[in-house]
Amino acid sequence: MDIHEIIFVPLILFMIFVAPIWVIMHYRSKNKIGQGLSDQELSQLNELAQRAEKMADRIKTLEAILDAESPKWRTQHD
């Protein structure tokens, strides 16, 4: 057996079976990245944004209560 035969057979098998699948999967993943967020991901993002807005409102309310009850609370340290 010649060294060329040893390299040639696996190379041909790679080019027939592995390389096309590899190229297809590569461009499929590139396409998904280019599409942006899926509907589920967009829904989750909107839900998180709403939660963040609610938390910001709650923090403002708590700060207003603390300002009214203890005006110097922001400058106090442990």
Short mmCIF file of N, CA, C and O in Angstrom, two decimals:
data_model
loop_
_atom_site.label_atom_id
_atom_site.label_comp_id
_atom_site.label_asym_id
_atom_site.label_seq_id
_atom_site.Cartn_x
_atom_site.Cartn_y
_atom_site.Cartn_z
N MET A 1 0.83 -1.19 0.00
CA MET A 1 0.00 0.00 0.00
C MET A 1 0.87 1.24 0.00
O MET A 1 1.77 1.39 0.81
N ASP A 2 0.53 2.14 -0.85
CA ASP A 2 1.27 3.39 -0.97
C ASP A 2 0.69 4.42 -0.01
O ASP A 2 -0.48 4.36 0.36
N ILE A 3 1.47 5.38 0.40
CA ILE A 3 1.01 6.43 1.32
C ILE A 3 -0.12 7.24 0.71
O ILE A 3 -1.02 7.70 1.41
N HIS A 4 -0.11 7.39 -0.60
CA HIS A 4 -1.17 8.14 -1.27
C HIS A 4 -2.51 7.44 -1.15
O HIS A 4 -3.54 8.10 -1.00
N GLU A 5 -2.50 6.12 -1.20
CA GLU A 5 -3.74 5.37 -1.04
C GLU A 5 -4.29 5.49 0.38
O GLU A 5 -5.49 5.56 0.58
N ILE A 6 -3.40 5.52 1.34
CA ILE A 6 -3.81 5.63 2.74
C ILE A 6 -4.46 6.99 3.01
O ILE A 6 -5.43 7.10 3.75
N ILE A 7 -3.96 8.03 2.40
CA ILE A 7 -4.50 9.37 2.59
C ILE A 7 -5.70 9.61 1.67
O ILE A 7 -6.67 10.27 2.05
N PHE A 8 -5.68 9.06 0.47
CA PHE A 8 -6.69 9.33 -0.55
C PHE A 8 -8.08 8.83 -0.13
O PHE A 8 -9.07 9.55 -0.27
N VAL A 9 -8.20 7.63 0.39
CA VAL A 9 -9.50 7.05 0.74
C VAL A 9 -10.19 7.85 1.85
O VAL A 9 -11.35 8.25 1.69
N PRO A 10 -9.55 8.13 2.98
CA PRO A 10 -10.23 8.94 4.00
C PRO A 10 -10.56 10.35 3.51
O PRO A 10 -11.60 10.91 3.87
N LEU A 11 -9.70 10.91 2.67
CA LEU A 11 -9.96 12.24 2.13
C LEU A 11 -11.21 12.24 1.26
O LEU A 11 -12.05 13.14 1.37
N ILE A 12 -11.36 11.24 0.43
CA ILE A 12 -12.55 11.14 -0.43
C ILE A 12 -13.79 10.94 0.43
O ILE A 12 -14.82 11.58 0.20
N LEU A 13 -13.72 10.08 1.45
CA LEU A 13 -14.86 9.87 2.34
C LEU A 13 -15.23 11.16 3.07
O LEU A 13 -16.40 11.49 3.24
N PHE A 14 -14.22 11.90 3.51
CA PHE A 14 -14.47 13.17 4.16
C PHE A 14 -15.17 14.14 3.21
O PHE A 14 -16.15 14.79 3.59
N MET A 15 -14.69 14.24 2.00
CA MET A 15 -15.26 15.17 1.04
C MET A 15 -16.69 14.79 0.63
O MET A 15 -17.50 15.66 0.33
N ILE A 16 -17.02 13.50 0.63
CA ILE A 16 -18.35 13.05 0.22
C ILE A 16 -19.36 13.19 1.36
O ILE A 16 -20.49 13.63 1.15
N PHE A 17 -18.97 12.83 2.58
CA PHE A 17 -19.94 12.76 3.67
C PHE A 17 -19.83 13.93 4.67
O PHE A 17 -20.82 14.56 5.01
N VAL A 18 -18.65 14.20 5.16
CA VAL A 18 -18.50 15.15 6.25
C VAL A 18 -18.54 16.60 5.76
O VAL A 18 -19.26 17.43 6.34
N ALA A 19 -17.81 16.92 4.74
CA ALA A 19 -17.70 18.31 4.27
C ALA A 19 -19.04 18.92 3.89
O ALA A 19 -19.34 20.04 4.31
N PRO A 20 -19.90 18.23 3.11
CA PRO A 20 -21.19 18.86 2.78
C PRO A 20 -22.07 19.13 4.01
O PRO A 20 -22.68 20.20 4.11
N ILE A 21 -22.09 18.19 4.94
CA ILE A 21 -22.88 18.39 6.16
C ILE A 21 -22.31 19.56 6.95
O ILE A 21 -23.05 20.39 7.48
N TRP A 22 -21.02 19.63 7.03
CA TRP A 22 -20.34 20.70 7.75
C TRP A 22 -20.69 22.07 7.14
O TRP A 22 -21.03 23.02 7.84
N VAL A 23 -20.62 22.16 5.82
CA VAL A 23 -20.91 23.42 5.14
C VAL A 23 -22.38 23.81 5.34
O VAL A 23 -22.69 24.97 5.63
N ILE A 24 -23.29 22.85 5.21
CA ILE A 24 -24.72 23.12 5.39
C ILE A 24 -24.99 23.62 6.81
O ILE A 24 -25.70 24.61 7.01
N MET A 25 -24.45 22.94 7.80
CA MET A 25 -24.67 23.34 9.19
C MET A 25 -24.07 24.72 9.48
O MET A 25 -24.64 25.51 10.22
N HIS A 26 -22.91 24.99 8.88
CA HIS A 26 -22.27 26.28 9.08
C HIS A 26 -23.15 27.42 8.57
O HIS A 26 -23.41 28.39 9.28
N TYR A 27 -23.63 27.30 7.34
CA TYR A 27 -24.44 28.37 6.78
C TYR A 27 -25.84 28.43 7.39
O TYR A 27 -26.44 29.50 7.47
N ARG A 28 -26.35 27.32 7.87
CA ARG A 28 -27.64 27.33 8.58
C ARG A 28 -27.51 28.13 9.87
O ARG A 28 -28.37 28.92 10.23
N SER A 29 -26.41 27.92 10.61
CA SER A 29 -26.22 28.66 11.86
C SER A 29 -25.98 30.14 11.57
O SER A 29 -26.45 31.01 12.30
N LYS A 30 -25.26 30.46 10.50
CA LYS A 30 -25.05 31.86 10.12
C LYS A 30 -26.38 32.52 9.79
O LYS A 30 -26.62 33.67 10.14
N ASN A 31 -27.27 31.79 9.12
CA ASN A 31 -28.57 32.31 8.74
C ASN A 31 -29.42 32.60 9.98
O ASN A 31 -30.10 33.61 10.06
N LYS A 32 -29.37 31.70 10.97
CA LYS A 32 -30.14 31.90 12.19
C LYS A 32 -29.64 33.11 12.96
O LYS A 32 -30.42 33.86 13.53
N ILE A 33 -28.35 33.31 12.98
CA ILE A 33 -27.78 34.47 13.66
C ILE A 33 -28.23 35.75 12.97
O ILE A 33 -28.57 36.74 13.61
N GLY A 34 -28.29 35.73 11.65
CA GLY A 34 -28.69 36.91 10.88
C GLY A 34 -30.16 37.24 11.00
O GLY A 34 -30.57 38.38 10.77
N GLN A 35 -30.99 36.27 11.35
CA GLN A 35 -32.42 36.50 11.44
C GLN A 35 -32.80 37.29 12.68
O GLN A 35 -33.87 37.88 12.73
N GLY A 36 -31.99 37.29 13.69
CA GLY A 36 -32.30 38.00 14.92
C GLY A 36 -32.97 37.08 15.92
O GLY A 36 -32.79 35.87 15.91
N LEU A 37 -33.79 37.67 16.77
CA LEU A 37 -34.42 36.93 17.85
C LEU A 37 -35.62 36.14 17.34
O LEU A 37 -36.36 36.61 16.48
N SER A 38 -35.83 34.98 17.92
CA SER A 38 -37.02 34.20 17.61
C SER A 38 -38.22 34.82 18.32
O SER A 38 -38.07 35.70 19.17
N ASP A 39 -39.42 34.36 18.00
CA ASP A 39 -40.63 34.89 18.64
C ASP A 39 -40.61 34.65 20.14
O ASP A 39 -41.00 35.53 20.92
N GLN A 40 -40.15 33.47 20.55
CA GLN A 40 -40.09 33.16 21.97
C GLN A 40 -39.07 34.06 22.68
O GLN A 40 -39.34 34.58 23.76
N GLU A 41 -37.92 34.26 22.07
CA GLU A 41 -36.90 35.12 22.67
C GLU A 41 -37.38 36.57 22.75
O GLU A 41 -37.13 37.26 23.74
N LEU A 42 -38.08 37.03 21.72
CA LEU A 42 -38.61 38.39 21.73
C LEU A 42 -39.66 38.55 22.82
O LEU A 42 -39.69 39.56 23.53
N SER A 43 -40.50 37.53 23.00
CA SER A 43 -41.51 37.55 24.06
C SER A 43 -40.86 37.61 25.43
O SER A 43 -41.28 38.38 26.30
N GLN A 44 -39.82 36.79 25.64
CA GLN A 44 -39.11 36.80 26.92
C GLN A 44 -38.44 38.15 27.17
O GLN A 44 -38.45 38.65 28.29
N LEU A 45 -37.88 38.73 26.13
CA LEU A 45 -37.23 40.03 26.26
C LEU A 45 -38.24 41.10 26.65
O LEU A 45 -37.97 41.93 27.54
N ASN A 46 -39.41 41.09 26.03
CA ASN A 46 -40.46 42.06 26.37
C ASN A 46 -40.94 41.87 27.80
O ASN A 46 -41.17 42.84 28.52
N GLU A 47 -41.09 40.62 28.22
CA GLU A 47 -41.51 40.33 29.60
C GLU A 47 -40.48 40.84 30.59
O GLU A 47 -40.83 41.46 31.61
N LEU A 48 -39.21 40.61 30.31
CA LEU A 48 -38.15 41.10 31.20
C LEU A 48 -38.12 42.63 31.24
O LEU A 48 -37.88 43.22 32.30
N ALA A 49 -38.37 43.26 30.11
CA ALA A 49 -38.39 44.73 30.09
C ALA A 49 -39.54 45.26 30.94
O ALA A 49 -39.37 46.24 31.67
N GLN A 50 -40.70 44.61 30.87
CA GLN A 50 -41.84 45.02 31.70
C GLN A 50 -41.53 44.84 33.18
O GLN A 50 -41.86 45.71 34.00
N ARG A 51 -40.91 43.73 33.52
CA ARG A 51 -40.53 43.49 34.92
C ARG A 51 -39.54 44.55 35.41
O ARG A 51 -39.62 45.03 36.54
N ALA A 52 -38.59 44.89 34.55
CA ALA A 52 -37.60 45.91 34.93
C ALA A 52 -38.27 47.26 35.16
O ALA A 52 -37.91 47.99 36.09
N GLU A 53 -39.26 47.61 34.33
CA GLU A 53 -39.98 48.87 34.51
C GLU A 53 -40.75 48.86 35.83
O GLU A 53 -40.76 49.86 36.56
N LYS A 54 -41.39 47.73 36.15
CA LYS A 54 -42.12 47.62 37.42
C LYS A 54 -41.16 47.76 38.60
O LYS A 54 -41.48 48.43 39.59
N MET A 55 -40.00 47.11 38.50
CA MET A 55 -39.03 47.20 39.59
C MET A 55 -38.52 48.63 39.74
O MET A 55 -38.34 49.12 40.86
N ALA A 56 -38.30 49.33 38.65
CA ALA A 56 -37.85 50.72 38.71
C ALA A 56 -38.91 51.58 39.39
O ALA A 56 -38.58 52.45 40.21
N ASP A 57 -40.18 51.35 39.06
CA ASP A 57 -41.26 52.10 39.72
C ASP A 57 -41.30 51.81 41.21
O ASP A 57 -41.49 52.71 42.03
N ARG A 58 -41.13 50.55 41.58
CA ARG A 58 -41.13 50.18 43.00
C ARG A 58 -39.97 50.84 43.74
O ARG A 58 -40.13 51.30 44.87
N ILE A 59 -38.81 50.86 43.11
CA ILE A 59 -37.64 51.48 43.74
C ILE A 59 -37.88 52.97 43.95
O ILE A 59 -37.56 53.52 45.01
N LYS A 60 -38.48 53.64 42.95
CA LYS A 60 -38.79 55.07 43.10
C LYS A 60 -39.76 55.29 44.25
O LYS A 60 -39.60 56.22 45.04
N THR A 61 -40.77 54.41 44.35
CA THR A 61 -41.74 54.53 45.44
C THR A 61 -41.07 54.34 46.79
O THR A 61 -41.29 55.12 47.73
N LEU A 62 -40.23 53.31 46.91
CA LEU A 62 -39.53 53.06 48.16
C LEU A 62 -38.61 54.22 48.53
O LEU A 62 -38.51 54.62 49.69
N GLU A 63 -37.91 54.78 47.55
CA GLU A 63 -37.04 55.92 47.82
C GLU A 63 -37.84 57.13 48.28
O GLU A 63 -37.41 57.88 49.17
N ALA A 64 -39.01 57.33 47.68
CA ALA A 64 -39.86 58.46 48.10
C ALA A 64 -40.34 58.26 49.53
O ALA A 64 -40.36 59.23 50.32
N ILE A 65 -40.70 57.03 49.89
CA ILE A 65 -41.12 56.75 51.27
C ILE A 65 -39.96 57.00 52.23
O ILE A 65 -40.13 57.63 53.28
N LEU A 66 -38.80 56.50 51.89
CA LEU A 66 -37.64 56.71 52.75
C LEU A 66 -37.27 58.18 52.86
O LEU A 66 -36.88 58.66 53.93
N ASP A 67 -37.36 58.91 51.74
CA ASP A 67 -37.07 60.35 51.79
C ASP A 67 -38.02 61.07 52.73
O ASP A 67 -37.62 62.00 53.45
N ALA A 68 -39.30 60.65 52.74
CA ALA A 68 -40.29 61.30 53.60
C ALA A 68 -40.07 60.94 55.06
O ALA A 68 -40.21 61.79 55.95
N GLU A 69 -39.73 59.69 55.34
CA GLU A 69 -39.60 59.24 56.73
C GLU A 69 -38.22 59.50 57.33
O GLU A 69 -38.10 59.74 58.52
N SER A 70 -37.20 59.40 56.50
CA SER A 70 -35.84 59.59 56.98
C SER A 70 -35.02 60.30 55.89
O SER A 70 -34.36 59.65 55.08
N PRO A 71 -35.06 61.63 55.88
CA PRO A 71 -34.42 62.38 54.81
C PRO A 71 -32.92 62.14 54.65
O PRO A 71 -32.38 62.32 53.57
N LYS A 72 -32.26 61.72 55.70
CA LYS A 72 -30.81 61.53 55.62
C LYS A 72 -30.40 60.08 55.34
O LYS A 72 -29.24 59.73 55.47
N TRP A 73 -31.31 59.24 54.89
CA TRP A 73 -31.00 57.83 54.70
C TRP A 73 -29.95 57.58 53.61
O TRP A 73 -29.21 56.63 53.67
N ARG A 74 -29.89 58.48 52.65
CA ARG A 74 -28.93 58.29 51.55
C ARG A 74 -27.48 58.53 52.00
O ARG A 74 -26.55 57.99 51.41
N THR A 75 -27.30 59.34 53.01
CA THR A 75 -25.93 59.66 53.46
C THR A 75 -25.47 58.78 54.62
O THR A 75 -24.31 58.86 55.01
N GLN A 76 -26.36 57.96 55.16
CA GLN A 76 -25.99 57.10 56.28
C GLN A 76 -25.18 55.91 55.79
O GLN A 76 -25.48 55.32 54.74
N HIS A 77 -24.15 55.57 56.53
CA HIS A 77 -23.31 54.41 56.21
C HIS A 77 -23.32 53.46 57.40
O HIS A 77 -23.51 53.87 58.54
N ASP A 78 -23.03 52.21 57.14
CA ASP A 78 -22.98 51.20 58.21
C ASP A 78 -21.81 51.42 59.13
O ASP A 78 -20.79 51.84 58.89
#
